[in-house]
PDB file of N, CA and C in Angstrom:
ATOM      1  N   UNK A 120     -18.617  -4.797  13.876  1.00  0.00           N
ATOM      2  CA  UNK A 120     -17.811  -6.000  13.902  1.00  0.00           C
ATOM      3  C   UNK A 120     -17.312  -6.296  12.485  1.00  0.00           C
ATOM      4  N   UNK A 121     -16.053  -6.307  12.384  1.00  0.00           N
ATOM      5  CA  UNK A 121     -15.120  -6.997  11.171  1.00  0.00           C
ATOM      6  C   UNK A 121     -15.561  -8.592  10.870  1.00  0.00           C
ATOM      7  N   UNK A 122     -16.021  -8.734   9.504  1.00  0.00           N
ATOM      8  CA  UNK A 122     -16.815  -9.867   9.063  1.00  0.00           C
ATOM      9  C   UNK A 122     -15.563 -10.606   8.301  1.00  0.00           C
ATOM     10  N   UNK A 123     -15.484 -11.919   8.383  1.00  0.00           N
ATOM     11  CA  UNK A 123     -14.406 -12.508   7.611  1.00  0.00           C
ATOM     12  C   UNK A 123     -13.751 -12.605   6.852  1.00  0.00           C
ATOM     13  N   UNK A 124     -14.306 -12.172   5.788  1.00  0.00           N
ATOM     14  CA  UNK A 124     -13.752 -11.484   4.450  1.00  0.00           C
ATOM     15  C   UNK A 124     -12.701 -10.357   4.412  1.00  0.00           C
ATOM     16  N   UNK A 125     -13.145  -9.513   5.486  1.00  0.00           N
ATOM     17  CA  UNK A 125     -12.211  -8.153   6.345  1.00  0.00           C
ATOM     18  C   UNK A 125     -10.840  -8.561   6.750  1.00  0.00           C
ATOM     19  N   UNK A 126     -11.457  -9.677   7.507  1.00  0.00           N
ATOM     20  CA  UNK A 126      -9.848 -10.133   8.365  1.00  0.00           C
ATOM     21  C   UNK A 126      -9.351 -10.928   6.932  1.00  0.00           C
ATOM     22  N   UNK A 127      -9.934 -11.462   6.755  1.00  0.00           N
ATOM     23  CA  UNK A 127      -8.887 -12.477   5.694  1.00  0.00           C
ATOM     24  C   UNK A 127      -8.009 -11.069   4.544  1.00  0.00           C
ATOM     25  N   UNK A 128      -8.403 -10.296   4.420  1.00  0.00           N
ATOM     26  CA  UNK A 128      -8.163  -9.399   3.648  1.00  0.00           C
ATOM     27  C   UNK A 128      -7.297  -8.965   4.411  1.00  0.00           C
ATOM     28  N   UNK A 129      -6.866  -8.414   5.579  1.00  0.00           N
ATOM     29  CA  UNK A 129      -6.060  -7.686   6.552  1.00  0.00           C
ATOM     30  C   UNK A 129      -4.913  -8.268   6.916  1.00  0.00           C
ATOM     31  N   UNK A 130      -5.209  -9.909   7.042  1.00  0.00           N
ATOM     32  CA  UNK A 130      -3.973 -11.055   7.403  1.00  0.00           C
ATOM     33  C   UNK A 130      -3.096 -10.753   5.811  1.00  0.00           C
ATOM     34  N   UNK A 131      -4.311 -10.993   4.775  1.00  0.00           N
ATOM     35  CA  UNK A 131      -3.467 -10.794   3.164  1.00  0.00           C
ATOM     36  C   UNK A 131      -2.453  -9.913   3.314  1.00  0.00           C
ATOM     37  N   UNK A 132      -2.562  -8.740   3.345  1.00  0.00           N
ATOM     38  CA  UNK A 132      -1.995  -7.772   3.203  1.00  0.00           C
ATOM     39  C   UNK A 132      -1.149  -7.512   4.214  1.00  0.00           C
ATOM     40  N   UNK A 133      -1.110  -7.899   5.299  1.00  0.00           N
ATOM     41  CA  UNK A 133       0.006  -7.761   6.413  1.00  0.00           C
ATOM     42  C   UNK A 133       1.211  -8.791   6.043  1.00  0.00           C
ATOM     43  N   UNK A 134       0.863  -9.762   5.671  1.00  0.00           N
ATOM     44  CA  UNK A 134       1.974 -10.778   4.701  1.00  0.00           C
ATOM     45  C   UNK A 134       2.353 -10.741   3.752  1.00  0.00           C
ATOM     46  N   UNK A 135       1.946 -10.051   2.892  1.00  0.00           N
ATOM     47  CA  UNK A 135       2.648  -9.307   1.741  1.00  0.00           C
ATOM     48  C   UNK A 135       3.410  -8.262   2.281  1.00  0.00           C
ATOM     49  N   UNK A 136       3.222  -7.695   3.449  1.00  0.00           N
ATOM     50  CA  UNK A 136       3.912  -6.162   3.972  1.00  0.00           C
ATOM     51  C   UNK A 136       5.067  -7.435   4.462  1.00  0.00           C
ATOM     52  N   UNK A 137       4.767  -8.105   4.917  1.00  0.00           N
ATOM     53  CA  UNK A 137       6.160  -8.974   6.203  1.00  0.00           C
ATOM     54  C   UNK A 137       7.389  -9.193   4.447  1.00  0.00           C
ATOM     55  N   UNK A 138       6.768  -9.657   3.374  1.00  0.00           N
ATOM     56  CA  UNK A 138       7.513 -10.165   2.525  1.00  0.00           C
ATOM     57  C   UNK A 138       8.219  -9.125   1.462  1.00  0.00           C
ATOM     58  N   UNK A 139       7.394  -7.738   1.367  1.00  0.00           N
ATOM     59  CA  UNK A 139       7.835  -6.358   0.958  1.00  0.00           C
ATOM     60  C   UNK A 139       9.301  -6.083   1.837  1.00  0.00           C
ATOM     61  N   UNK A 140       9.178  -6.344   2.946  1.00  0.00           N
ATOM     62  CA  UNK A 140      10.102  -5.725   3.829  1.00  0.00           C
ATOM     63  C   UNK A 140      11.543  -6.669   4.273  1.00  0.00           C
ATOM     64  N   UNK A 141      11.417  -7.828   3.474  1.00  0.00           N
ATOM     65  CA  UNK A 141      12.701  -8.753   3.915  1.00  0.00           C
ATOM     66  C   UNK A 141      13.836  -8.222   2.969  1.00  0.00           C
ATOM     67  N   UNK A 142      14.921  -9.090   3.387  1.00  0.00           N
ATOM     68  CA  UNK A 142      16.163  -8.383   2.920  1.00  0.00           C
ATOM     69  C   UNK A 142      16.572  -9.217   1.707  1.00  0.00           C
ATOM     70  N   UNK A 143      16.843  -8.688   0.335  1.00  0.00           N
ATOM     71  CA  UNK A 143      17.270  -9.576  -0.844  1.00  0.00           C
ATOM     72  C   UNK A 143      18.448 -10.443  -0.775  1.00  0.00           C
ATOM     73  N   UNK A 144      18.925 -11.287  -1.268  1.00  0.00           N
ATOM     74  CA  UNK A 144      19.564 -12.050  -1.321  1.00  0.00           C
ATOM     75  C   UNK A 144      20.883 -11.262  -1.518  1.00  0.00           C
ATOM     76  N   UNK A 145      22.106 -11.789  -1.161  1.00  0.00           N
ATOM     77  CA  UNK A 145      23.574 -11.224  -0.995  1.00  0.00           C
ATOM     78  C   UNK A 145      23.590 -11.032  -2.627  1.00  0.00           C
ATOM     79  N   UNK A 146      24.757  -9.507  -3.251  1.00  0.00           N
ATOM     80  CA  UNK A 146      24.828  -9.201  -4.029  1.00  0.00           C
ATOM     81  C   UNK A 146      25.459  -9.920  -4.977  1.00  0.00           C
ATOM     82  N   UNK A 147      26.253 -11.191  -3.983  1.00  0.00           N
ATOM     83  CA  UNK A 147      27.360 -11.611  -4.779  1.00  0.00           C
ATOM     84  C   UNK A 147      26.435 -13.055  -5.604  1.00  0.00           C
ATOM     85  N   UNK A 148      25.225 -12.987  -4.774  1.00  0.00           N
ATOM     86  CA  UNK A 148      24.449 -14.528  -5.497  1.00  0.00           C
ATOM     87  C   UNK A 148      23.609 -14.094  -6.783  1.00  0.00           C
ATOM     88  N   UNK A 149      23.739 -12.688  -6.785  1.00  0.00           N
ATOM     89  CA  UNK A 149      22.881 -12.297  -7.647  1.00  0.00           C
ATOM     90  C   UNK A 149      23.346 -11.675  -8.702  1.00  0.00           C
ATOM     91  N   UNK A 150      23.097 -11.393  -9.977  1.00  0.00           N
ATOM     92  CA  UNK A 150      23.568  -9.876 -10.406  1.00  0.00           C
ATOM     93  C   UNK A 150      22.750  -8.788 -10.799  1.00  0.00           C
ATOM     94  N   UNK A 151      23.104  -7.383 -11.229  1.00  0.00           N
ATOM     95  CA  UNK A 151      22.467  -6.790 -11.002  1.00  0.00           C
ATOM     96  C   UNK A 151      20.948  -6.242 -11.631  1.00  0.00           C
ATOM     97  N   UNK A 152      20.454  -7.014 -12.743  1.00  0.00           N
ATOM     98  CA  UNK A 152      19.779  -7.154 -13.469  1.00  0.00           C
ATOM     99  C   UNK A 152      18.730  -8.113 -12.612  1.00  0.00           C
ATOM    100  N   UNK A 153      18.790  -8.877 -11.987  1.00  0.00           N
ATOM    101  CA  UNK A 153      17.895  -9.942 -11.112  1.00  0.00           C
ATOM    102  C   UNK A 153      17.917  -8.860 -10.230  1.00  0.00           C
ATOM    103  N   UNK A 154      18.544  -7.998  -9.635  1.00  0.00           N
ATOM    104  CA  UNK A 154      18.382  -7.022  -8.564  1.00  0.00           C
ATOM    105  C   UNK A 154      17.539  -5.978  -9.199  1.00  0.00           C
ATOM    106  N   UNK A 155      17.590  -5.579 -10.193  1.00  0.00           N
ATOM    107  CA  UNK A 155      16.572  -4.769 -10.531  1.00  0.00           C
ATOM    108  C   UNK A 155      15.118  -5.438 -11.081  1.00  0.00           C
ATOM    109  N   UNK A 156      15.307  -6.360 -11.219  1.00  0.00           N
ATOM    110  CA  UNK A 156      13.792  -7.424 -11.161  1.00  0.00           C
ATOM    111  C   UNK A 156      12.888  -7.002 -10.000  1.00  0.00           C
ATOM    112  N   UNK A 157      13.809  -7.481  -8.739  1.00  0.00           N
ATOM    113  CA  UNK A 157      13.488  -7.982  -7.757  1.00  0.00           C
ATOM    114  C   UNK A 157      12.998  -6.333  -7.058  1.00  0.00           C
ATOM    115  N   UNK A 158      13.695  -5.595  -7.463  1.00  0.00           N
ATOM    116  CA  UNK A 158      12.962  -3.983  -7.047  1.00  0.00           C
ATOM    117  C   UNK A 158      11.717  -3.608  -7.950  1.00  0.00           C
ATOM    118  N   UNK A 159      11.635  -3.884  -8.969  1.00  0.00           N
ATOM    119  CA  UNK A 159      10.652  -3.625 -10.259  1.00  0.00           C
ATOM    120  C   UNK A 159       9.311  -4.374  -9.114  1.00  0.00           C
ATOM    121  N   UNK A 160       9.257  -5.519  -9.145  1.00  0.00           N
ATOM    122  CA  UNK A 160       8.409  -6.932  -8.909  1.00  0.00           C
ATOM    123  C   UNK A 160       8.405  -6.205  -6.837  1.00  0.00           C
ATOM    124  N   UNK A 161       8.715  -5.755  -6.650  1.00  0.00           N
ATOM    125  CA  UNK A 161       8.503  -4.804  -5.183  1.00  0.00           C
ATOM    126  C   UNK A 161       7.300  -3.703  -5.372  1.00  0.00           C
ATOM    127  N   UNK A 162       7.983  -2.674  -6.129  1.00  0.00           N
ATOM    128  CA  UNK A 162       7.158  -1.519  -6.315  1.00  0.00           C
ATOM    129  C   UNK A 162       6.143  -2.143  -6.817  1.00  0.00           C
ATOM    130  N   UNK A 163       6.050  -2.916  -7.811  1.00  0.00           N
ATOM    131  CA  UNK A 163       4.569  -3.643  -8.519  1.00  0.00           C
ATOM    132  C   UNK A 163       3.640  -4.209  -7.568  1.00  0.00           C
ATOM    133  N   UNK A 164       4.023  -4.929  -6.926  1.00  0.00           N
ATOM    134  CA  UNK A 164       3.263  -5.549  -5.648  1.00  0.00           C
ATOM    135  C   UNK A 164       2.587  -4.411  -4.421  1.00  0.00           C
ATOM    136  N   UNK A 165       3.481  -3.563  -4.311  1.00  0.00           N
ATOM    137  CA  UNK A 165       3.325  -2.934  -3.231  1.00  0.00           C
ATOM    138  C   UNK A 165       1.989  -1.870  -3.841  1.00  0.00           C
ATOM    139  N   UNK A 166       2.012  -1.724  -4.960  1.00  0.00           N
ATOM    140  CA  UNK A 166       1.337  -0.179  -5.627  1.00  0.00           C
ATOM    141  C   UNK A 166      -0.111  -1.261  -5.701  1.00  0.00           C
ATOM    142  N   UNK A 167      -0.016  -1.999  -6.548  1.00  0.00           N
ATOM    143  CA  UNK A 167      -1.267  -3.213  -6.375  1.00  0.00           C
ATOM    144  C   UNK A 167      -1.952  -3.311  -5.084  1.00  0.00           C
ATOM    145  N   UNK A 168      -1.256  -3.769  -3.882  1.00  0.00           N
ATOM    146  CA  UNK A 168      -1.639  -4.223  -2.564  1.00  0.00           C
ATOM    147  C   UNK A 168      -2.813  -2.885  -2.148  1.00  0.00           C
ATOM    148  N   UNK A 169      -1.898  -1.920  -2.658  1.00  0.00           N
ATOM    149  CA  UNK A 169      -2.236  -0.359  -1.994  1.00  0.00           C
ATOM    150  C   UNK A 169      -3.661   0.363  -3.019  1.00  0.00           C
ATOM    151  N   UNK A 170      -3.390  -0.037  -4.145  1.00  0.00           N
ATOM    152  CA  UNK A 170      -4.302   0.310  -4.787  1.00  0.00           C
ATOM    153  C   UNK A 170      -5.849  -0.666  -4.568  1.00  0.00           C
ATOM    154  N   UNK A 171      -5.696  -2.677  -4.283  1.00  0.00           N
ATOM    155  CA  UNK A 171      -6.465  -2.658  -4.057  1.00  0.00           C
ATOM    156  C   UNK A 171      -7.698  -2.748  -2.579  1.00  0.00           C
ATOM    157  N   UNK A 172      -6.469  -2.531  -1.577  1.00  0.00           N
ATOM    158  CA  UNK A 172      -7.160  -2.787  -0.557  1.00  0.00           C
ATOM    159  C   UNK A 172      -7.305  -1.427  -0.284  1.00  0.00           C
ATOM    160  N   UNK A 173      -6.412  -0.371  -0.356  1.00  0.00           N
ATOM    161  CA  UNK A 173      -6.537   1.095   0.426  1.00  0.00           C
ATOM    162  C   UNK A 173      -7.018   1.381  -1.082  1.00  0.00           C
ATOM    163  N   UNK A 174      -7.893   1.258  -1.483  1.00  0.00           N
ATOM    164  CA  UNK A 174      -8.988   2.267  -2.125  1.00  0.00           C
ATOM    165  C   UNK A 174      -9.906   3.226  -1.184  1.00  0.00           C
ATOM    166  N   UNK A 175      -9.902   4.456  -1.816  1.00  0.00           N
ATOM    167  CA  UNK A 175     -10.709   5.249  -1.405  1.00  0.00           C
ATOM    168  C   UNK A 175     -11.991   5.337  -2.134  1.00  0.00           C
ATOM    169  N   UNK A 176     -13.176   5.101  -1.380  1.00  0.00           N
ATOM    170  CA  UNK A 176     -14.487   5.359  -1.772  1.00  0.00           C
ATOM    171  C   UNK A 176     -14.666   6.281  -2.672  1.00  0.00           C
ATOM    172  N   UNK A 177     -15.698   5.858  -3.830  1.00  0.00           N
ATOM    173  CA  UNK A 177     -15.415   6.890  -5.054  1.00  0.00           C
ATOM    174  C   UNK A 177     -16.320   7.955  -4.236  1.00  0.00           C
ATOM    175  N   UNK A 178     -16.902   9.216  -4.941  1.00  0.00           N
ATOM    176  CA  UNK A 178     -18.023  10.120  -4.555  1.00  0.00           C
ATOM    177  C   UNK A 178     -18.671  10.491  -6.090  1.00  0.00           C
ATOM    178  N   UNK A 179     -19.297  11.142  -5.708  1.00  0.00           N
ATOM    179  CA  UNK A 179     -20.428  11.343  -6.717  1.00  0.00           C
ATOM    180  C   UNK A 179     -19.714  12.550  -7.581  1.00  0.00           C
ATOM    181  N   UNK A 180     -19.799  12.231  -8.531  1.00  0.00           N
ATOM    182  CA  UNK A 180     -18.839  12.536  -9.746  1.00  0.00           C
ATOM    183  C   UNK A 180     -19.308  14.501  -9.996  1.00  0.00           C
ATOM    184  N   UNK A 181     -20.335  14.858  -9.737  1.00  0.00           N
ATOM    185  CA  UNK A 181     -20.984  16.339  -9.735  1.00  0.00           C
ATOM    186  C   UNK A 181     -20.667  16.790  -8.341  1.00  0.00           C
ATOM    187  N   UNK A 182     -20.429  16.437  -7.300  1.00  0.00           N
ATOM    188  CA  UNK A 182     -19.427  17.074  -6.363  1.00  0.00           C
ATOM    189  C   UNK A 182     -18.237  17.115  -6.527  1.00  0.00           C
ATOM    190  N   UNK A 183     -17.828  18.528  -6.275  1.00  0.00           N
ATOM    191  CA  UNK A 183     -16.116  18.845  -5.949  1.00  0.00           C
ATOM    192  C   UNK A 183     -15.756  18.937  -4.970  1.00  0.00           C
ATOM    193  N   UNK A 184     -14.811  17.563  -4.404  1.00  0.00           N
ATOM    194  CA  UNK A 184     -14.621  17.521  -3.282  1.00  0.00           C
ATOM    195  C   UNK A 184     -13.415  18.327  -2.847  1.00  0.00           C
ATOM    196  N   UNK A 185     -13.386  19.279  -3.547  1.00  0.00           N
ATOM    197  CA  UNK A 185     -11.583  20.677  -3.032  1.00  0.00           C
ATOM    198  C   UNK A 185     -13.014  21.293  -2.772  1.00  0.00           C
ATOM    199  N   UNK A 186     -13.802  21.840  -2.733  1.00  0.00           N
ATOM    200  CA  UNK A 186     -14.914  22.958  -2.275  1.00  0.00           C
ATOM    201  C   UNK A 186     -15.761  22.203  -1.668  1.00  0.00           C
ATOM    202  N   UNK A 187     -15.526  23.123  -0.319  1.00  0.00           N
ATOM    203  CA  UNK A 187     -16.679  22.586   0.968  1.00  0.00           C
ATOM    204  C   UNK A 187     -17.704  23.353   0.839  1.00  0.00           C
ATOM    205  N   UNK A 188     -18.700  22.651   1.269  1.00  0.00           N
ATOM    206  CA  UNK A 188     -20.223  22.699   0.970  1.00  0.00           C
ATOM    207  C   UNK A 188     -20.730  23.453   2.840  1.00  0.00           C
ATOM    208  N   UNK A 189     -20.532  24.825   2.276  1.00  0.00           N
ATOM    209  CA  UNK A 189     -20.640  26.102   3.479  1.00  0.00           C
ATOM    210  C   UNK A 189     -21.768  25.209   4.121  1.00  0.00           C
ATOM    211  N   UNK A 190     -22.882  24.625   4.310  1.00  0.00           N
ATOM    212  CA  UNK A 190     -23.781  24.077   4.958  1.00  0.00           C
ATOM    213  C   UNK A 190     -23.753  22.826   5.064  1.00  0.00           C
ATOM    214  N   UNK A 191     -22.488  21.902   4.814  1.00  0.00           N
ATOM    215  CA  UNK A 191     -22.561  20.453   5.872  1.00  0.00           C
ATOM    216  C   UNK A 191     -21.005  20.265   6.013  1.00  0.00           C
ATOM    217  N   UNK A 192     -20.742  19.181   7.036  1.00  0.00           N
ATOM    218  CA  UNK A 192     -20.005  19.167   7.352  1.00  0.00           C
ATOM    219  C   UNK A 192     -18.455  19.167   6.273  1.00  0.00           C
ATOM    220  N   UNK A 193     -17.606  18.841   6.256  1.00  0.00           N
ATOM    221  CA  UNK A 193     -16.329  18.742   5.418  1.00  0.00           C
ATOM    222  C   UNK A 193     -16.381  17.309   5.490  1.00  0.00           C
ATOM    223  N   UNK A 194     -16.296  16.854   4.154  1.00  0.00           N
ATOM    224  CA  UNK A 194     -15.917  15.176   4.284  1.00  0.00           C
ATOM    225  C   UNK A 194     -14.719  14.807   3.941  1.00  0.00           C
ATOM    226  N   UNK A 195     -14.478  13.950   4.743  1.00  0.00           N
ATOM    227  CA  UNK A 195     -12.954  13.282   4.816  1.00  0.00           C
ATOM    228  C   UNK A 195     -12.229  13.095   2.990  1.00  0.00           C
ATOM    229  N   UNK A 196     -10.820  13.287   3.038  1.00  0.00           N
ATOM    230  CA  UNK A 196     -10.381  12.641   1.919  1.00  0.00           C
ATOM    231  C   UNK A 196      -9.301  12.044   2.015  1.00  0.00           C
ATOM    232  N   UNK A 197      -8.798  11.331   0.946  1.00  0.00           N
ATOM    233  CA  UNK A 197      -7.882  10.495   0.808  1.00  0.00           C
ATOM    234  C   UNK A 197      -8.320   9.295   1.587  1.00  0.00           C
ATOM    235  N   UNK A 198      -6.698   9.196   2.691  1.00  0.00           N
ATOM    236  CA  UNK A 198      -6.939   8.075   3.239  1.00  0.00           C
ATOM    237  C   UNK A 198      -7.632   8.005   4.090  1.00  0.00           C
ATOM    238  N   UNK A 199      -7.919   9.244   4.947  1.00  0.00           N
ATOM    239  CA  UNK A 199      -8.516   9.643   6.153  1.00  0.00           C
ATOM    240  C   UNK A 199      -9.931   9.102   5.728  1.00  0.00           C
ATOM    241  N   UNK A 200     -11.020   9.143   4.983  1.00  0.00           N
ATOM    242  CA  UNK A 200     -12.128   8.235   4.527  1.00  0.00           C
ATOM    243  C   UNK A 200     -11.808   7.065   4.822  1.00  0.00           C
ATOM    244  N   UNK A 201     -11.088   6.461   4.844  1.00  0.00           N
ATOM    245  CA  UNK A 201     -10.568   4.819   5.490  1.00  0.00           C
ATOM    246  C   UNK A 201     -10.766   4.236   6.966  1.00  0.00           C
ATOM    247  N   UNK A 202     -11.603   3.278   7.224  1.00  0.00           N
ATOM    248  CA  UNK A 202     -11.007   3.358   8.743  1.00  0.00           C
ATOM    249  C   UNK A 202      -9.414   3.620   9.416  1.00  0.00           C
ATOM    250  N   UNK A 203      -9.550   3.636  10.730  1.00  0.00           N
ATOM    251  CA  UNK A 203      -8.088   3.881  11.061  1.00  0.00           C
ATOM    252  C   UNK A 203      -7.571   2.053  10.836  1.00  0.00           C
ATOM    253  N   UNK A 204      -7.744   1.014  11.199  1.00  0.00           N
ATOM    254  CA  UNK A 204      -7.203  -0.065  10.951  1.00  0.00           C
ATOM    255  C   UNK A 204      -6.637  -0.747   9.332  1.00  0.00           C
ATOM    256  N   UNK A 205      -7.704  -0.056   8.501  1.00  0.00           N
ATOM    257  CA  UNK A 205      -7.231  -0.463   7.358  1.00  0.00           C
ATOM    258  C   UNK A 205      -6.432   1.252   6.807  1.00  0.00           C
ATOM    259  N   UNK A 206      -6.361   2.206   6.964  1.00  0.00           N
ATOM    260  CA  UNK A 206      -5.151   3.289   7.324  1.00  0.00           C
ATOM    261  C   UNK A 206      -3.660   2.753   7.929  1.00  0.00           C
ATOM    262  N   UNK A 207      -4.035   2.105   8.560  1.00  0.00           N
ATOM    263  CA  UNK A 207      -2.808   1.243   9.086  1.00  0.00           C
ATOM    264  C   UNK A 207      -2.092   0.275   8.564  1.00  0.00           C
ATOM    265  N   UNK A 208      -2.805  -0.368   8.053  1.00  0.00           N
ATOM    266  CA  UNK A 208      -2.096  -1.105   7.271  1.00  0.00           C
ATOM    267  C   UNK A 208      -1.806  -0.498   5.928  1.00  0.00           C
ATOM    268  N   UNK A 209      -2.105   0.169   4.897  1.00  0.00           N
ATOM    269  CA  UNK A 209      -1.736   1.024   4.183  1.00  0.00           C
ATOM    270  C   UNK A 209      -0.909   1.386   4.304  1.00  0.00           C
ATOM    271  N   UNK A 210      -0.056   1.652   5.855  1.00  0.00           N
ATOM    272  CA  UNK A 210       1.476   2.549   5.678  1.00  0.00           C
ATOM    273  C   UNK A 210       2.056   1.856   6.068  1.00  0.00           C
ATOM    274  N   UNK A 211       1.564   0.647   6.679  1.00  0.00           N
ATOM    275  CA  UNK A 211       2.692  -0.512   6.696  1.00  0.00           C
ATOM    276  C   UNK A 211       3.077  -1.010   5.767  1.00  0.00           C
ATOM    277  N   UNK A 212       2.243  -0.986   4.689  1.00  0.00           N
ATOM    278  CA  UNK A 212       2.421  -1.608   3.734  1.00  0.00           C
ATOM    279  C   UNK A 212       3.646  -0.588   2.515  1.00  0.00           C
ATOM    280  N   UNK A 213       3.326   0.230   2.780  1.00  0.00           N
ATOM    281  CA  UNK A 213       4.455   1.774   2.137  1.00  0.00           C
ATOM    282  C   UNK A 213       5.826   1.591   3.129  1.00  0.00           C
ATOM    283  N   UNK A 214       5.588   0.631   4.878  1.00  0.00           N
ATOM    284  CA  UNK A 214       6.862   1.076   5.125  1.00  0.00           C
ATOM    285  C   UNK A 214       7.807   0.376   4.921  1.00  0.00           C
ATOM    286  N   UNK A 215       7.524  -0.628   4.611  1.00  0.00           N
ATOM    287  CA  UNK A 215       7.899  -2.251   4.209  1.00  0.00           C
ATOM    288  C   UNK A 215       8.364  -2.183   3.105  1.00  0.00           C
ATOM    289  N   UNK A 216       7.366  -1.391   2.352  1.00  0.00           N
ATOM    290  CA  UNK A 216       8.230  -1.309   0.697  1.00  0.00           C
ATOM    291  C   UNK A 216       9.378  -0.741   1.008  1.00  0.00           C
ATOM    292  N   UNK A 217       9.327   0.521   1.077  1.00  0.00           N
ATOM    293  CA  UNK A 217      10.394   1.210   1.596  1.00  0.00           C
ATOM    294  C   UNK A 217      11.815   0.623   2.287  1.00  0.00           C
ATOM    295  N   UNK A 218      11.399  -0.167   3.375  1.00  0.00           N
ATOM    296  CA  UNK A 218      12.529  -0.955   3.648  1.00  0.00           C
ATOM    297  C   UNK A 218      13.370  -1.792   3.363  1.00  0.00           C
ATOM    298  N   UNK A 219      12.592  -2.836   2.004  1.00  0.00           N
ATOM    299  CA  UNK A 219      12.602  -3.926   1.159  1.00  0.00           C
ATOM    300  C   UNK A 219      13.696  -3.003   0.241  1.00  0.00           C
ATOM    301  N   UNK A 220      13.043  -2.036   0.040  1.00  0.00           N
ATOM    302  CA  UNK A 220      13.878  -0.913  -1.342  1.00  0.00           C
ATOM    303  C   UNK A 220      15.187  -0.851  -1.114  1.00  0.00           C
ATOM    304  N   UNK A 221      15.296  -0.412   0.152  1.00  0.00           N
ATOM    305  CA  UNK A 221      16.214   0.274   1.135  1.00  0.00           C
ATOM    306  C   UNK A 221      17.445  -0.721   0.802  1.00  0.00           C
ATOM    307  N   UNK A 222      17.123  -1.776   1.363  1.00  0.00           N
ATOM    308  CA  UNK A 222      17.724  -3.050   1.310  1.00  0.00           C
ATOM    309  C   UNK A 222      18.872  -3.389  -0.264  1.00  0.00           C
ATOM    310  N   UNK A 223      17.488  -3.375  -0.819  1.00  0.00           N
ATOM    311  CA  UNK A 223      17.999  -3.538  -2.629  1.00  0.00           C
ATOM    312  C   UNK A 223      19.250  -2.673  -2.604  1.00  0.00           C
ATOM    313  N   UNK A 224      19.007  -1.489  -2.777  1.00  0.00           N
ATOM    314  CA  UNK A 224      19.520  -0.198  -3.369  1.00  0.00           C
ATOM    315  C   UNK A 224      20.669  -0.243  -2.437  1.00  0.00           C
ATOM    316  N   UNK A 225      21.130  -0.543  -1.215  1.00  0.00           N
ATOM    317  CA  UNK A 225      22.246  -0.756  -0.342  1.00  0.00           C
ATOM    318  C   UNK A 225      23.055  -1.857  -0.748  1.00  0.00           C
ATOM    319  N   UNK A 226      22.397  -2.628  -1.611  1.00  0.00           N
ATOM    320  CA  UNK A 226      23.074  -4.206  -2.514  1.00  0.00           C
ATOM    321  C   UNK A 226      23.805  -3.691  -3.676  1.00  0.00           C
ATOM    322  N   UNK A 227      22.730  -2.799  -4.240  1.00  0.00           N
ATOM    323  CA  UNK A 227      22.871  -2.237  -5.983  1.00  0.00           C
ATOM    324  C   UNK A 227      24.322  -1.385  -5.396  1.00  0.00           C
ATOM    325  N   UNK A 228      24.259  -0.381  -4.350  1.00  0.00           N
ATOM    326  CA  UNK A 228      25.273   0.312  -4.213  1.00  0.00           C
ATOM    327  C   UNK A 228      25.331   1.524  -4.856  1.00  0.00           C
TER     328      UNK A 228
END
């Protein structure tokens, strides 16, 4: 069972993904220097969000985890060590940026 701290952490980050992913303000209210703010202050948020909620569990610094250990199983890496729910939000959170970007850069022209 997901303990409160979990969810409150999961709602966080799904609202930062809703606000990654909206569309910037018309080109003509802006210029293009506030448009490149506003992409800078994107990627910053988004790499933060990602770095601190989709952390991957450290491991023990005398294992190499590129060489599997012929007698136990293969352990997960990257994101796949993650549950699948907080995996999920992780690429929502990448798709949102992405879209937010998308957005910009269709303004910038």
């Amino acid at each position: 069972e997901i303990d409160l701290d979990e969810k409150v952490r999961d709602v966080a980050v799904s609202t930062i993904s809703s606000l990654l992913c909206t569309k910037s303000p018309s080109a003509s209210l802006v210029d293009k220097e506030t448009l490149a703010e506003i992409l800078h202050y994107r990627i910053y948020l988004s790499k933060e969000t990602i770095r601190r909620r989709c952390a991957i569990p450290s491991y023990d610094g005398d294992t190499n985890m590129m060489e599997n250990d012929e007698q136990g199983p293969i352990a997960p890496r990257g994101l796949a060590s993650l549950p699948r729910s907080r995996r999920s939000l992780c690429f929502q959170v990448l798709q949102s940026t992405l879209q937010g970007l998308q957005s910009i850069l269709n303004l910038i022209g």
